[in-house]
Every structure is written in structure tokens, then in C-alpha cells.
XYZ file of C-alpha atoms in Angstrom:
284
model
C -81.745 -23.747 -6.423
C -84.441 -21.846 -4.456
C -86.426 -20.347 -7.321
C -86.158 -20.892 -11.129
C -85.536 -18.166 -13.619
C -88.584 -16.041 -14.751
C -89.230 -13.160 -17.003
C -88.662 -10.652 -14.144
C -85.852 -12.209 -12.090
C -82.823 -14.636 -12.383
C -82.543 -17.959 -10.853
C -82.161 -17.825 -7.072
C -79.549 -20.211 -5.516
C -78.484 -21.067 -1.996
C -75.361 -23.008 -0.741
C -75.797 -26.537 0.352
C -75.503 -27.700 3.956
C -71.948 -27.323 5.123
C -71.211 -24.384 2.844
C -71.783 -20.671 2.967
C -71.671 -17.607 0.663
C -71.185 -14.149 2.041
C -72.871 -11.289 0.256
C -71.060 -10.542 -3.154
C -69.398 -13.960 -3.403
C -69.371 -15.969 -6.531
C -69.061 -19.532 -5.266
C -69.802 -21.265 -1.936
C -67.074 -21.739 0.675
C -66.919 -24.844 2.885
C -67.771 -24.097 6.531
C -65.325 -24.760 9.425
C -65.989 -28.079 11.115
C -64.582 -27.230 14.471
C -63.218 -24.376 16.617
C -59.578 -23.951 17.459
C -58.358 -25.509 20.726
C -59.539 -23.586 23.693
C -62.788 -22.115 21.922
C -66.289 -23.244 21.571
C -69.020 -22.746 18.929
C -70.723 -19.351 19.377
C -72.813 -19.458 16.329
C -73.404 -22.310 13.690
C -72.562 -22.009 10.026
C -75.453 -20.855 7.886
C -76.030 -19.847 4.221
C -74.254 -16.549 4.563
C -71.759 -16.798 7.336
C -69.198 -19.208 8.543
C -69.228 -20.829 12.078
C -68.213 -18.353 14.746
C -66.001 -19.410 17.699
C -65.159 -17.764 21.021
C -63.853 -18.389 24.546
C -65.932 -20.614 26.723
C -67.748 -19.392 29.841
C -67.538 -15.645 29.378
C -69.052 -15.174 32.847
C -65.875 -16.655 34.382
C -63.847 -13.579 33.147
C -66.075 -11.314 35.382
C -65.686 -13.506 38.485
C -61.851 -13.625 37.809
C -61.836 -9.829 37.597
C -63.533 -9.581 40.995
C -60.911 -11.920 42.547
C -58.131 -9.869 41.040
C -59.558 -6.744 42.693
C -60.334 -8.504 46.077
C -56.945 -10.260 46.633
C -54.660 -7.206 46.513
C -56.940 -5.306 48.835
C -57.049 -8.108 51.420
C -53.395 -8.657 51.165
C -52.607 -5.046 51.646
C -54.752 -5.010 54.686
C -52.993 -7.945 56.363
C -49.609 -6.435 55.677
C -50.613 -3.153 57.279
C -52.094 -4.980 60.357
C -48.848 -6.994 60.804
C -46.772 -3.847 60.533
C -48.884 -2.033 63.145
C -48.608 -4.986 65.636
C -44.808 -5.041 65.091
C -44.566 -1.264 65.665
C -46.558 -1.492 68.884
C -44.398 -4.231 70.222
C -41.077 -2.419 69.526
C -42.211 0.973 70.899
C -41.724 0.305 74.597
C -38.139 -0.829 73.937
C -37.163 2.612 72.569
C -36.667 4.016 76.041
C -34.272 1.294 76.897
C -32.242 1.937 73.887
C -31.981 5.584 74.831
C -30.714 4.798 78.271
C -28.077 2.357 76.887
C -26.815 5.017 74.516
C -26.344 7.465 77.271
C -24.369 4.942 79.270
C -21.973 4.539 76.445
C -21.164 8.279 75.927
C -18.009 8.124 78.201
C -16.413 5.785 75.683
C -16.308 8.470 72.823
C -12.703 9.902 72.481
C -11.963 13.446 73.392
C -13.419 16.030 71.029
C -9.935 17.573 70.096
C -8.478 14.193 69.264
C -11.384 13.438 67.042
C -11.011 16.791 65.233
C -7.314 16.363 64.751
C -7.718 12.888 63.264
C -10.326 14.043 60.895
C -8.283 17.013 59.647
C -5.165 14.844 59.018
C -7.137 12.245 57.141
C -8.800 14.880 55.014
C -5.383 16.603 54.256
C -3.919 13.208 53.140
C -6.968 12.490 50.991
C -6.543 15.879 49.327
C -2.860 15.230 48.722
C -3.630 11.958 46.901
C -6.514 13.393 44.739
C -4.557 14.822 41.791
C -2.410 11.652 41.453
C -5.369 9.401 41.720
C -7.277 11.407 39.183
C -4.481 11.546 36.713
C -3.919 7.704 37.024
C -7.653 6.942 36.555
C -7.816 9.159 33.415
C -4.764 7.250 31.986
C -6.275 3.866 32.642
C -9.544 4.936 30.965
C -7.717 6.068 27.866
C -5.825 2.726 27.628
C -9.164 0.847 28.008
C -10.774 2.910 25.249
C -7.861 2.342 22.982
C -7.957 -1.508 23.734
C -11.638 -1.882 23.015
C -12.244 -3.466 19.540
C -14.695 -1.857 17.129
C -18.007 -3.588 17.834
C -20.301 -3.933 14.853
C -23.748 -2.601 15.347
C -26.625 -5.181 15.567
C -27.693 -6.652 12.235
C -30.487 -4.568 10.860
C -32.432 -5.746 7.691
C -34.152 -3.071 5.612
C -36.400 -4.285 2.813
C -36.792 -2.073 -0.236
C -40.463 -1.464 -1.241
C -39.705 -1.459 -5.043
C -38.082 -3.585 -7.613
C -35.328 -2.701 -9.943
C -34.239 -4.681 -13.154
C -36.311 -7.671 -11.956
C -34.375 -7.822 -8.508
C -35.351 -6.762 -4.976
C -32.830 -5.157 -2.609
C -32.271 -6.263 1.019
C -29.894 -3.995 2.949
C -28.140 -4.551 6.416
C -26.713 -1.697 8.446
C -23.002 -2.681 8.127
C -23.159 -5.154 5.208
C -23.108 -4.811 1.484
C -26.563 -4.580 -0.262
C -28.037 -7.940 -1.061
C -30.203 -8.457 -4.087
C -32.315 -11.479 -4.643
C -32.392 -12.739 -8.287
C -35.943 -13.394 -9.754
C -34.690 -14.788 -12.979
C -34.777 -18.444 -11.766
C -38.160 -18.481 -9.878
C -38.373 -22.345 -9.627
C -35.043 -22.633 -7.895
C -35.872 -19.550 -5.704
C -39.122 -21.137 -4.650
C -37.513 -24.433 -3.676
C -34.990 -22.485 -1.543
C -37.810 -20.517 -0.012
C -39.668 -23.768 1.157
C -36.391 -25.084 2.478
C -36.604 -22.477 5.320
C -38.894 -24.812 7.225
C -35.952 -27.146 7.646
C -33.569 -24.183 8.805
C -35.806 -22.637 11.540
C -36.449 -24.680 14.768
C -39.983 -25.592 15.841
C -39.529 -23.570 19.063
C -39.281 -20.413 16.913
C -41.615 -21.242 14.129
C -44.934 -19.901 15.242
C -43.498 -16.636 16.703
C -41.639 -16.054 13.290
C -44.916 -16.611 11.321
C -46.802 -14.096 13.484
C -44.015 -11.539 12.811
C -44.512 -12.235 9.176
C -48.212 -11.147 9.610
C -49.882 -14.515 9.574
C -52.751 -14.254 12.153
C -53.360 -16.746 14.984
C -56.576 -17.780 13.105
C -54.437 -18.678 9.964
C -52.069 -20.702 12.035
C -54.718 -22.511 14.001
C -56.610 -23.380 10.771
C -53.537 -24.820 9.068
C -52.596 -26.836 12.178
C -56.225 -28.107 12.338
C -56.311 -29.171 8.712
C -52.895 -30.835 8.899
C -53.006 -32.355 12.434
C -50.062 -34.567 13.371
C -48.115 -33.549 10.175
C -45.783 -30.699 11.376
C -43.724 -30.594 8.347
C -46.871 -30.065 6.242
C -48.135 -27.388 8.610
C -44.911 -25.341 8.195
C -45.117 -25.807 4.374
C -48.669 -24.564 4.288
C -47.694 -21.586 6.424
C -44.991 -20.630 4.007
C -47.256 -21.219 1.092
C -49.890 -18.913 2.538
C -47.214 -16.241 3.128
C -45.972 -16.522 -0.373
C -49.486 -16.527 -1.965
C -50.283 -13.299 -0.217
C -47.048 -11.393 -0.635
C -44.957 -13.095 -3.424
C -41.899 -15.094 -2.809
C -39.412 -12.189 -2.719
C -41.536 -10.106 -0.359
C -42.099 -13.297 1.835
C -38.208 -13.567 2.025
C -38.139 -9.938 3.104
C -40.667 -10.613 5.879
C -38.787 -13.646 7.111
C -35.482 -11.733 7.257
C -37.066 -8.961 9.119
C -38.678 -11.429 11.589
C -35.408 -13.249 12.249
C -33.615 -10.018 12.873
C -36.319 -8.811 15.295
C -36.026 -12.124 17.110
C -32.194 -11.881 17.206
C -31.836 -15.083 15.304
C -28.839 -13.808 13.285
C -27.294 -17.277 12.961
C -30.514 -18.638 11.066
C -30.471 -15.492 8.991
C -26.899 -16.043 7.975
C -27.634 -19.565 6.955
C -30.465 -18.661 4.750
C -28.211 -15.984 3.098
C -25.408 -18.554 2.578
C -27.792 -21.082 1.029
C -29.120 -18.393 -1.376
C -25.496 -17.584 -2.298
C -24.682 -21.311 -2.830
C -27.483 -21.521 -5.247
C -26.579 -18.353 -7.082
C -29.742 -16.649 -6.136
C -28.334 -13.390 -4.704
C -25.761 -10.741 -5.696
C -23.475 -9.105 -3.115
C -22.625 -5.525 -3.868
C -20.102 -3.113 -2.309
C -21.392 -0.343 -0.155
C -21.802 3.109 -1.532
């Protein structure tokens, strides 16, 4: 408390050390205690703003930019110089090559024989053209008939609305899939099992495609250091709290499709079918 209540104004309060309250807030929020890896403190936490972080040594970027400009120019100059030296060394040899060419002119066959050979070869080629073209067309038709019908790539389309308490998820060449919301407890358990079905190599990329920011991911990692399973659980929880569990499923399906992880997508769908959480419908 900064000032007590009086007849003219209410009690004035201020956050304790280690907490901040931005304008318009109702309660104090704990300040960050450290910056993400690779960043340094730019501004300490105060009563109204959280700690601000940024990249270290901003002046280094300017020096790097200068080197990026200088190195290509120097390299291009060296290449030009080497090319000029090679050209100068080869130029005196051009006269010798011309003389050697003239000395071998007597080896060329008689002009009439050359013309006759060319005419005969051209005529033979023209005689074979219709037969060759017909055979190639026939082979092309056979190959087209033998090719199987390839299914187009999986495309997940999430509907924006809800109907009868269910949300639609559609794929390009598959029946519509509806997620049941009547058994929310079972649905949420299946949702958090996704962390066991997606490999660690793909996890952070998938979360970014589901609209979690790098700052969200870094903060969760910092708060749960060395506990990777809990990190993944908290990221899924953040995604669910912001969007709802069904919309979170939609974002994960779309992210897997964009990353071409169709096997993981099918595993999640099969798990939902096994728990009787989706309905498969025939295409219209």
C-alpha cells in the first residue's frame, strides 16, 4: 500500500518486489526470473512492466553485416583476376591452333561423298519416323492404362462451426470425421496422449504450427527444465486453454498434414475411433 484511503481518493497500491501489474490489471503477476537461452536482460522488471530480454551485443550484427558485404566483393575481384590471367596465357596459343586446323583440312572426305551420305541418312530417318511415332504413342497409351489411380495428398479441413455438439474434420478423399464432445473427460485424456504419439524431433515445430509462439515454448521449457514429458503436457494444456480441446485437435491435425506426418495423423484418428470419440460418415 502506497497511500491510505481518504475522502477524495481510494487506497493506492503497488506490487511487491518481483511482481508487476500493467495498466488496467486487477492483480499482480510474477516477473520472469531469467531470459531464454541466447538472450540477455535488456530492462529489469518494475512495478508496471515485466523483465525485457533481447539478443546480446547488438553491435556485433552491424559488424557481421559489413563482413557479409565485403567478402562477396573481394571474392568476385579475385575470381575476375584469375580469369584474366588465364585468358592472357591462352591467347598466344590461338595462332598455333589455327595452323594445326589448316594442316588437317586434307583429311576431310570429298564434298560429294559427304553430301550423299547425309542425304541417305536423312531419307532413312524419314522412312522410320511414322513407324517410330506410332510405336511410341502405343507405348504411352499402355503406360497410362497400367498406372494406378494415385490418391491425392491428405488434406485436413477444419470446419469453423459446431453442429449438434460435434465438430467436423474433413479430408480431401476420405469420409467426413466428426469428433464427439459428449464424453469430454475421455476426449481430454486422448488429447493429452498425443504427446506420446509425436516424436521429440517434430514436437516444437508442430507446436509452432499450432500457433504457440517461441516465447511460449521457451517459458514452458524454462519452468519445467529437465522434465520433457511435463514440457509437452504444458504446451498441450496451453493450446487447449486458448482454443478448446476440439479446436486444439483441429490445429494439430492441420499441423501434421502440413509437415507430411500422415502416419502420426492416422494413429491419432485410430486411437479416437478405438475410444469411440469420432463418427465416420460417407461422402456426399
